[in-house]
Short mmCIF file of C-alpha atoms and ligand atoms in Angstrom, two decimals:
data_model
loop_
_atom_site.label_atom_id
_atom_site.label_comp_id
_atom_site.label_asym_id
_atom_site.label_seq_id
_atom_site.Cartn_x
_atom_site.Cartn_y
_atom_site.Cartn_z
CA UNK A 1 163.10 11.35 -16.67
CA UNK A 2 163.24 10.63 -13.00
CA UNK A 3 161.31 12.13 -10.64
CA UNK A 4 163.07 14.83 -8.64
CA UNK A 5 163.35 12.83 -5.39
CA UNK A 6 161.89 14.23 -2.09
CA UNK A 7 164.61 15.68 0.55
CA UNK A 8 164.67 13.72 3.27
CA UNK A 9 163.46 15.25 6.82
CA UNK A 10 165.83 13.70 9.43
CA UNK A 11 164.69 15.06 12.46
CA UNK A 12 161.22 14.26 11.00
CA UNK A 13 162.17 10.67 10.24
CA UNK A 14 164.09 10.55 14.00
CA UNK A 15 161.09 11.51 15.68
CA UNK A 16 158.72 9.27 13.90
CA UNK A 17 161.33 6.18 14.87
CA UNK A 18 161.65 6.93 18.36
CA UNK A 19 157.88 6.99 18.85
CA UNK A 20 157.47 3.41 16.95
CA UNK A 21 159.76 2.30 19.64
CA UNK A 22 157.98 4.09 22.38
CA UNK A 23 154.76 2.19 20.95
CA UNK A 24 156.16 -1.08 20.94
CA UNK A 25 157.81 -1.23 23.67
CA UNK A 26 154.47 -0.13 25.42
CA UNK A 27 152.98 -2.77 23.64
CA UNK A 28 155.71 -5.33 25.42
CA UNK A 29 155.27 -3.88 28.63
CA UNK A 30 159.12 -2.29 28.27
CA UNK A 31 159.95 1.08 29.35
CA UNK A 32 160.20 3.06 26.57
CA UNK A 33 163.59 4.24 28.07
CA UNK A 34 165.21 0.33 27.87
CA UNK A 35 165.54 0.84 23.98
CA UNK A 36 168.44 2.52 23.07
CA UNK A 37 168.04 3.70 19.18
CA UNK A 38 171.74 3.32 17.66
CA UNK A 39 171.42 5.68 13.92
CA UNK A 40 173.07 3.59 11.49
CA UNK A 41 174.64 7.01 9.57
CA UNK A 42 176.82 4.62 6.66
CA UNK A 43 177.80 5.81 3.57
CA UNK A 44 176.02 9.39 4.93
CA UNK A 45 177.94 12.38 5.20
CA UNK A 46 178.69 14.62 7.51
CA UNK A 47 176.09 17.17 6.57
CA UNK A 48 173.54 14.45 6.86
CA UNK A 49 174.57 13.24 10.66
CA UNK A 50 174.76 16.91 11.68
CA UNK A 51 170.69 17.51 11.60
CA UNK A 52 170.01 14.36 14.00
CA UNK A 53 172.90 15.71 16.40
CA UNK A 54 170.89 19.17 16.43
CA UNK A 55 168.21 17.23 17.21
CA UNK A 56 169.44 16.24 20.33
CA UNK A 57 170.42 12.56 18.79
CA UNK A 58 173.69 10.65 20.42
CA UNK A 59 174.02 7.71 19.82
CA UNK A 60 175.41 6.19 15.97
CA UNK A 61 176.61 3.47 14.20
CA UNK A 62 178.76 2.75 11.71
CA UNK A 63 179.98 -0.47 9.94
CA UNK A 64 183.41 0.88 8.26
CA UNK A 65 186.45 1.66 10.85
CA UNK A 66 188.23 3.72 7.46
CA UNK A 67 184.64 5.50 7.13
CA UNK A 68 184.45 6.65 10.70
CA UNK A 69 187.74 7.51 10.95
CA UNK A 70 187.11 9.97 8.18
CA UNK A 71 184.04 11.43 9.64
CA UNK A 72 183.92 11.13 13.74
CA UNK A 73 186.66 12.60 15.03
CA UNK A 74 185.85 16.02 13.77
CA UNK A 75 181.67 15.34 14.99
CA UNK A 76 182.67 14.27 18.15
CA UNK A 77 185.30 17.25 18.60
CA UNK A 78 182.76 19.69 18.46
CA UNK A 79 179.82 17.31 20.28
CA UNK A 80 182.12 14.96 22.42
CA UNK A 81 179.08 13.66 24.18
CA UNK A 82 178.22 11.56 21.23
CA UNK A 83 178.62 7.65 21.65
CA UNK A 84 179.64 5.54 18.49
CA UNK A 85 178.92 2.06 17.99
CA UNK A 86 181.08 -0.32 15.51
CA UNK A 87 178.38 -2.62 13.77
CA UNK A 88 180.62 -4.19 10.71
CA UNK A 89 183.09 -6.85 10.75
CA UNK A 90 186.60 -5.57 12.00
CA UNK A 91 189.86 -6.72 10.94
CA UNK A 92 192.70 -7.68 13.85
CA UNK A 93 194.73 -5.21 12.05
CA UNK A 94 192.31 -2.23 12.51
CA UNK A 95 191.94 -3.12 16.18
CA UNK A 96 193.82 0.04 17.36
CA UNK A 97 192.00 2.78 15.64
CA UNK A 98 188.72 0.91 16.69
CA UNK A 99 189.45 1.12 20.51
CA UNK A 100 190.32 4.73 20.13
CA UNK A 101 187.30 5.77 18.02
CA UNK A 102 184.69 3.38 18.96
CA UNK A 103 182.75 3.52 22.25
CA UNK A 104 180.60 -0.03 21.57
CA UNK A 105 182.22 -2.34 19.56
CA UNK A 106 179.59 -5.24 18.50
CA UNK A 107 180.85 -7.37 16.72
CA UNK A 108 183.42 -9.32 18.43
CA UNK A 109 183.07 -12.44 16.82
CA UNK A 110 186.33 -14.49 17.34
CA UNK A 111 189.36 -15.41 19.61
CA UNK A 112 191.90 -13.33 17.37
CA UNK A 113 189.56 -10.53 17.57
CA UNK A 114 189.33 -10.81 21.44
CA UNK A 115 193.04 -11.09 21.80
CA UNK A 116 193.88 -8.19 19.72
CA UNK A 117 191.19 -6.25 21.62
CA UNK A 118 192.62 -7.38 24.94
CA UNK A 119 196.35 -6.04 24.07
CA UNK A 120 194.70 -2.74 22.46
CA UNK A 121 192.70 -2.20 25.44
CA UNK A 122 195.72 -2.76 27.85
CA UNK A 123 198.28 -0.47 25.83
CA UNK A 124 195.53 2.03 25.89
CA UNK A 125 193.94 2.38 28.74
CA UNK A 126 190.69 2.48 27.51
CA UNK A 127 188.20 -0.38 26.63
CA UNK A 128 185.06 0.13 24.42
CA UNK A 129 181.76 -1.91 25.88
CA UNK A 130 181.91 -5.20 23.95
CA UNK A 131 179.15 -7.08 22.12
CA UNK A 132 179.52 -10.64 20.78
CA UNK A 133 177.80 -10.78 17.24
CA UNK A 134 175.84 -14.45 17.05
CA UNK A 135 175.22 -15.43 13.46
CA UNK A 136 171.84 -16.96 14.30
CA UNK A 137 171.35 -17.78 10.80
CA UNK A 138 174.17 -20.23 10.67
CA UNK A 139 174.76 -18.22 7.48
CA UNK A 140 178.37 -18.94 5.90
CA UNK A 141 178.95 -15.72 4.55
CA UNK A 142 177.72 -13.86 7.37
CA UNK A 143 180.22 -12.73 10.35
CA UNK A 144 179.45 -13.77 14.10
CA UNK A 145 180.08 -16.80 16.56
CA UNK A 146 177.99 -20.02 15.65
CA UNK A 147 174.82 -20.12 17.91
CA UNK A 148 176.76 -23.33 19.34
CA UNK A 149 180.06 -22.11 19.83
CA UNK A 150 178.72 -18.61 21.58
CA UNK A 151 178.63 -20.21 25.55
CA UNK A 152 182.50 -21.25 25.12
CA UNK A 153 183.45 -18.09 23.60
CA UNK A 154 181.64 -15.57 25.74
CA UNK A 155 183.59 -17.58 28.81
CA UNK A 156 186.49 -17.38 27.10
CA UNK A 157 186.79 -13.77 26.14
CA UNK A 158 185.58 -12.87 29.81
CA UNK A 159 188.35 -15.52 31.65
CA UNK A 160 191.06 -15.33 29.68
CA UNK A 161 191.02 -12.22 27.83
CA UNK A 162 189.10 -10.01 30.42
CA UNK A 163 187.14 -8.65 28.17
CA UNK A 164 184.10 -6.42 29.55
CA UNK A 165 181.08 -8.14 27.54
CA UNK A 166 178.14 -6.38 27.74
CA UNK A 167 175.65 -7.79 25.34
CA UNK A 168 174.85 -9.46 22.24
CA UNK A 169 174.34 -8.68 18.35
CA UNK A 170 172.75 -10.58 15.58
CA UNK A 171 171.50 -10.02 11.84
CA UNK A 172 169.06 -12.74 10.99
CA UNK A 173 169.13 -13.88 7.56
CA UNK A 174 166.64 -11.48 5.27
CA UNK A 175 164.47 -14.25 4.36
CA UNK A 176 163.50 -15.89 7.59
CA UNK A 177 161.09 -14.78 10.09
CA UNK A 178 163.23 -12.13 12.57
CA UNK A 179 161.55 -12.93 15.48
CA UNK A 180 163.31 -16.89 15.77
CA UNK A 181 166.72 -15.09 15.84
CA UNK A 182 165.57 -11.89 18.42
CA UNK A 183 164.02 -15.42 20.85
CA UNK A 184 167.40 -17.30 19.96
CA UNK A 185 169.48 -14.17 20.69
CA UNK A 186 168.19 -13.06 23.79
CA UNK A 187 168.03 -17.15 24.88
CA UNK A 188 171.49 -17.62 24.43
CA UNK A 189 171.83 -13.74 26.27
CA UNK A 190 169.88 -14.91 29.46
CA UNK A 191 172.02 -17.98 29.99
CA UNK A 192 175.22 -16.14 29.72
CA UNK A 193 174.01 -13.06 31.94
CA UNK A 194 174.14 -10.33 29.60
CA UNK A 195 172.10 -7.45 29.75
CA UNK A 196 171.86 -6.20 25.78
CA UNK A 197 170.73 -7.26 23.03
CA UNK A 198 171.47 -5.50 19.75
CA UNK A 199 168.74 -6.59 17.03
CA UNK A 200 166.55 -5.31 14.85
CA UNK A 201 167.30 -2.88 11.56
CA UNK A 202 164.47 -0.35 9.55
CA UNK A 203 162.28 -3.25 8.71
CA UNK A 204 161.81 -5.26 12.01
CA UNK A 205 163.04 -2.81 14.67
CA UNK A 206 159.40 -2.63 16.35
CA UNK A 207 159.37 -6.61 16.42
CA UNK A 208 162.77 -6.79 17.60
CA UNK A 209 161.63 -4.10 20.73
CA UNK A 210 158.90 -6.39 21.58
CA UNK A 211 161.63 -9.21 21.94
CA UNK A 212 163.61 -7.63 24.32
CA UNK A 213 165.92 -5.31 22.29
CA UNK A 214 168.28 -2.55 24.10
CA UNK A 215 169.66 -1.35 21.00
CA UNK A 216 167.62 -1.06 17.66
CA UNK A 217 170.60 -0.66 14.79
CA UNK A 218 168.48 1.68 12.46
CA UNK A 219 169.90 3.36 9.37
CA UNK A 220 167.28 3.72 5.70
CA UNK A 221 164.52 4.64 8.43
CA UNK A 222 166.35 7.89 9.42
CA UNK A 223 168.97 9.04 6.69
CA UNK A 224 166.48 7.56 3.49
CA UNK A 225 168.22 4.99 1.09
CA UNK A 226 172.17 4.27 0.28
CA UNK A 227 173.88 4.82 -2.49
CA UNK A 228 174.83 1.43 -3.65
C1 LIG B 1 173.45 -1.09 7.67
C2 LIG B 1 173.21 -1.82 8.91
C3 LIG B 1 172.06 -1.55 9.69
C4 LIG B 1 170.99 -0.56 9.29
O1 LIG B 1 170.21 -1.08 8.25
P1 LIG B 1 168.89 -0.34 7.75
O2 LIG B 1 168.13 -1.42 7.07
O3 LIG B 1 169.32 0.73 6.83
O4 LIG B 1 168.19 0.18 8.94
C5 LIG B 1 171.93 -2.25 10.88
N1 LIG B 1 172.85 -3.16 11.29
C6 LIG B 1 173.95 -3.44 10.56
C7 LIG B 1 174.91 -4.43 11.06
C8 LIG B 1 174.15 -2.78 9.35
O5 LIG B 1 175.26 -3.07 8.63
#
């Protein structure tokens, strides 16, 4: 027989995240203010999000537009203050939901995708703060502009589809060092003029904070593991 599993403590686990980020960004010479920590509550239910909200967490992420849809407005009826970020892939066809539920979307990640955002936006009246997701691995499964293709596309969505982008995203490949993706990220971020930079999950946020991260996308590190 298993062993009964321990609850999990998420205003414990919240607390002890926020002050690894407070220690490395000291280490980097950051305010510990420039890190903004985005809980990844996926797959989680309500009951599980409402502890961190009454611990005076905002700020959450979630990869499904479906999921959310289910879960947020009701949360963010009764704590409106709360700021959600989109961190999965996102069909054309889900575009309109996303604008109205999502406050960050980051994972813009092609033309169709800006274009779609761009008529949403306008019909509207209300535009979510846009991240362009770099797949820094080159990985051909993975979603996200090609490290060579970002320059051109970041133009693009600002000239042609006035698109308000703020920052940029990546997920490096699980096997490779993190840090050559946070350096290639926030290269590719400087030359561009953007501000964010959204890297670094559970097991390489603290790295990821000494690289320059404004968001920190952190989800097994709060809420405790997934159900597959
Ligand atoms: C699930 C997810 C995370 C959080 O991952 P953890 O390892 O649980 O911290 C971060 N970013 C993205 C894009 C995710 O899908």
């Amino acid at each position: 027989m298993n062993a009964p599993q321990k609850p999990v403590d998420i205003a414990a686990n919240l607390a002890a995240v926020k002050a690894k980020i407070a220690a490395a960004a000291e280490i980097a010479e950051r305010d510990a203010h420039s890190t903004t920590l985005v809980a990844v509550s996926k797959t989680h239910p309500r009951e599980n999000i409402l502890p961190a909200i009454q611990a005076g967490h905002r700020v959450f992420g979630e990869n499904r537009v479906q999921e959310a849809a289910e879960k947020w407005p009701a949360l963010k009826q009764s704590h409106p203050d709360c700021i959600l970020h989109l961190i999965g892939p996102l069909q054309t066809n889900k575009t309109k939901q996303a604008v109205e539920l999502f406050d960050v979307i980051e994972t813009l990640d092609r033309p169709k995708l800006a274009r779609a955002l761009a008529t949403q936006a306008e019909k509207l009246g209300r535009v979510p703060a846009l991240f362009v997701q770099v797949n820094t691995g080159e990985e051909p499964q993975k979603a996200g502009i090609l490290p060579a293709d970002a320059d051109r596309f970041i133009a693009e969505c600002r000239r042609e589809f006035q698109l308000p982008v703020e920052g940029l995203m990546c997920i490096p490949p699980v096997e490779d060092e993190p840090s050559l993706h946070f350096m290639l990220l926030r290269e590719i971020a400087a030359r561009n003029g953007l501000s964010s930079l959204s890297m670094g999950m559970s097991a390489d946020y603290e790295i990821a904070v000494r690289f320059g991260a404004t968001h920190v996308r952190v989800g097994t590190a709060i809420f405790g593991p997934r159900q597959p």
